[in-house]
Short mmCIF file of C-alpha atoms in Angstrom, two decimals:
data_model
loop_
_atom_site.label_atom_id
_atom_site.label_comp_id
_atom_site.label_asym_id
_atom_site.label_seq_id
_atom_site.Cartn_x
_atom_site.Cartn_y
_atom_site.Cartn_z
CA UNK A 1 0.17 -24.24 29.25
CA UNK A 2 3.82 -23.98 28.02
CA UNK A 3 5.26 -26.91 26.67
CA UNK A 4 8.75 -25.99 26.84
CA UNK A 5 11.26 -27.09 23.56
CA UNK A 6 10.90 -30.28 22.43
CA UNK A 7 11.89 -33.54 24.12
CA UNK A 8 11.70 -36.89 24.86
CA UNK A 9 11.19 -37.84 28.26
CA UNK A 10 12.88 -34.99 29.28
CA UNK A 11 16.12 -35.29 27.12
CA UNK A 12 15.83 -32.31 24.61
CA UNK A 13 15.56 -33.31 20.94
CA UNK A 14 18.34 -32.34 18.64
CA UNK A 15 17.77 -29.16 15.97
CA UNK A 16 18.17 -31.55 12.82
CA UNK A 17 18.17 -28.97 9.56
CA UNK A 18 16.13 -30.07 6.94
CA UNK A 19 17.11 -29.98 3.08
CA UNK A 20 14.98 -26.55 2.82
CA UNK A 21 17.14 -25.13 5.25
CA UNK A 22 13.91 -25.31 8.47
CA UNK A 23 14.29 -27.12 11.40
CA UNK A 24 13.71 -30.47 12.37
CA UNK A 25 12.57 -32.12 15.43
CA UNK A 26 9.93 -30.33 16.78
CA UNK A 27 11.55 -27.16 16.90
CA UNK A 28 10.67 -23.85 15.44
CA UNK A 29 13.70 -21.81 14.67
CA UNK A 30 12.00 -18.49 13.68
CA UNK A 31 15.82 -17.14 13.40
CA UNK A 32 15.91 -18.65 10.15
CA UNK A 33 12.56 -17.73 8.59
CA UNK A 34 13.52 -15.94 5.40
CA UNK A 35 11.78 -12.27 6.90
CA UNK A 36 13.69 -12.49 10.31
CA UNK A 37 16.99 -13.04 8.91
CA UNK A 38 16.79 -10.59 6.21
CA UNK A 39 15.60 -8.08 8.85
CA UNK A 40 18.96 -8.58 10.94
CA UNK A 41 20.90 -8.46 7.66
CA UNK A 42 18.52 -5.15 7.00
CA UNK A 43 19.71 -4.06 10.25
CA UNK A 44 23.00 -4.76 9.89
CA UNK A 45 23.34 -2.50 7.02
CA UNK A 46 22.04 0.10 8.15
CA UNK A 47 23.84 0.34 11.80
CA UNK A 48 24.66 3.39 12.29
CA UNK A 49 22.37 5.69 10.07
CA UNK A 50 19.75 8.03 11.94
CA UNK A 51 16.28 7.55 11.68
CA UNK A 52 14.41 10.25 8.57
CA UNK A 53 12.06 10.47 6.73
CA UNK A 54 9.89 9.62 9.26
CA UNK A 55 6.20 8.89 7.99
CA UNK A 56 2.78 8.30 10.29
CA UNK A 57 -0.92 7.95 9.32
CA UNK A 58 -1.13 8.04 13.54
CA UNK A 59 -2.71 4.84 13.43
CA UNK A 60 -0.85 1.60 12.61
CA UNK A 61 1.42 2.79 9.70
CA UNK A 62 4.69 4.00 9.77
CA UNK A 63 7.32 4.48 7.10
CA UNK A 64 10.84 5.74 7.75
CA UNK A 65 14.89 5.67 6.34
CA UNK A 66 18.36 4.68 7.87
CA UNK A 67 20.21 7.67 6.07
CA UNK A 68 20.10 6.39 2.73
CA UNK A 69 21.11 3.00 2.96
CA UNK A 70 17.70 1.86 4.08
CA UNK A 71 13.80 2.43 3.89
CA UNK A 72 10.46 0.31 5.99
CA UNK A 73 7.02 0.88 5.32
CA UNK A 74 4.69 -1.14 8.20
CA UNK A 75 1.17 -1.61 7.64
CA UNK A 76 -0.31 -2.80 11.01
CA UNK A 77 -4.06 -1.39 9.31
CA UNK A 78 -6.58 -3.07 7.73
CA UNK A 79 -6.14 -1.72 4.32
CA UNK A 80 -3.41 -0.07 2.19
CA UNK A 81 -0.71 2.05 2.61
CA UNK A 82 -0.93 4.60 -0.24
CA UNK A 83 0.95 7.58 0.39
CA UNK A 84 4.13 8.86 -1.51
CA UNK A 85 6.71 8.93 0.89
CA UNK A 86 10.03 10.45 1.19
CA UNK A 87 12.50 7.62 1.64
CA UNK A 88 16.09 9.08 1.13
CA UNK A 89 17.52 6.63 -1.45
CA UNK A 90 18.71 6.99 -4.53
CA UNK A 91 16.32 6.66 -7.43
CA UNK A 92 16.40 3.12 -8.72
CA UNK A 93 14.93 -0.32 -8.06
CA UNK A 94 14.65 -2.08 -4.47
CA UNK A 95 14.01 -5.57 -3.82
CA UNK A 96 11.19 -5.95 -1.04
CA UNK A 97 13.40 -7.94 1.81
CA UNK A 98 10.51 -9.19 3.25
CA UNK A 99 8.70 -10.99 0.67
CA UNK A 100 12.27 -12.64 -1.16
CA UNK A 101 15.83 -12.56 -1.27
CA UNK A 102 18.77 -10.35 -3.15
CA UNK A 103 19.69 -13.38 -5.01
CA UNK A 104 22.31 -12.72 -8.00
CA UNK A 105 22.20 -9.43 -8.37
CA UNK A 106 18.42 -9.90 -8.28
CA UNK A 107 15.37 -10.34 -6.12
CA UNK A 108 13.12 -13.33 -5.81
CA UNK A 109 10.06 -11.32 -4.24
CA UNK A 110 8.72 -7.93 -5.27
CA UNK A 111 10.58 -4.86 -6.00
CA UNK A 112 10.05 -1.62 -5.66
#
């Protein structure tokens, strides 16, 4: 069954923040998993921008762009995506939100 949040004899635990920024306690915090939070901030950029560029395989991947100020590819399959997509940016270099940060002007995960 469902355990409900941490506690102790009822009395909920307090989130303590560890030094690598996770939570303490027993909880979870998936709000500040590196991909969920860079998602929001994803999606906070690109509020406002229609969806384009829209991209199917009518299976489980999908690619699409916010106007130009954002691009997704999802691979829900079991092997690669490998299709050259439209994504409406600018040519240039992007750094892969998902796997690491925009840190400095750089990114500490892949770019594309």
């Amino acid at each position: 069954g469902d355990q409900g949040p941490p506690n102790y004899n009822g009395n909920l635990n307090g989130v303590s923040i560890n030094s690598d920024g996770t939570c303490g306690g027993g909880w979870v915090c998936e709000h500040r998993w590196r991909q969920v939070k860079n998602m929001v901030k994803f999606r906070n950029v690109v509020t406002g921008e229609g969806v384009s560029n829209w991209w199917d395989n009518g299976n489980n991947q999908i690619a699409f762009s916010r106007g130009s100020k954002g691009f997704i590819a999802i691979n829900n399959d079991d092997g690669d995506l490998d299709e050259f997509l439209q994504t409406g940016m600018p040519a240039g270099d992007y750094c892969d939100v998902i796997s690491g940060d925009k840190v400095n002007g750089g990114c500490t995960g892949s770019t594309i």
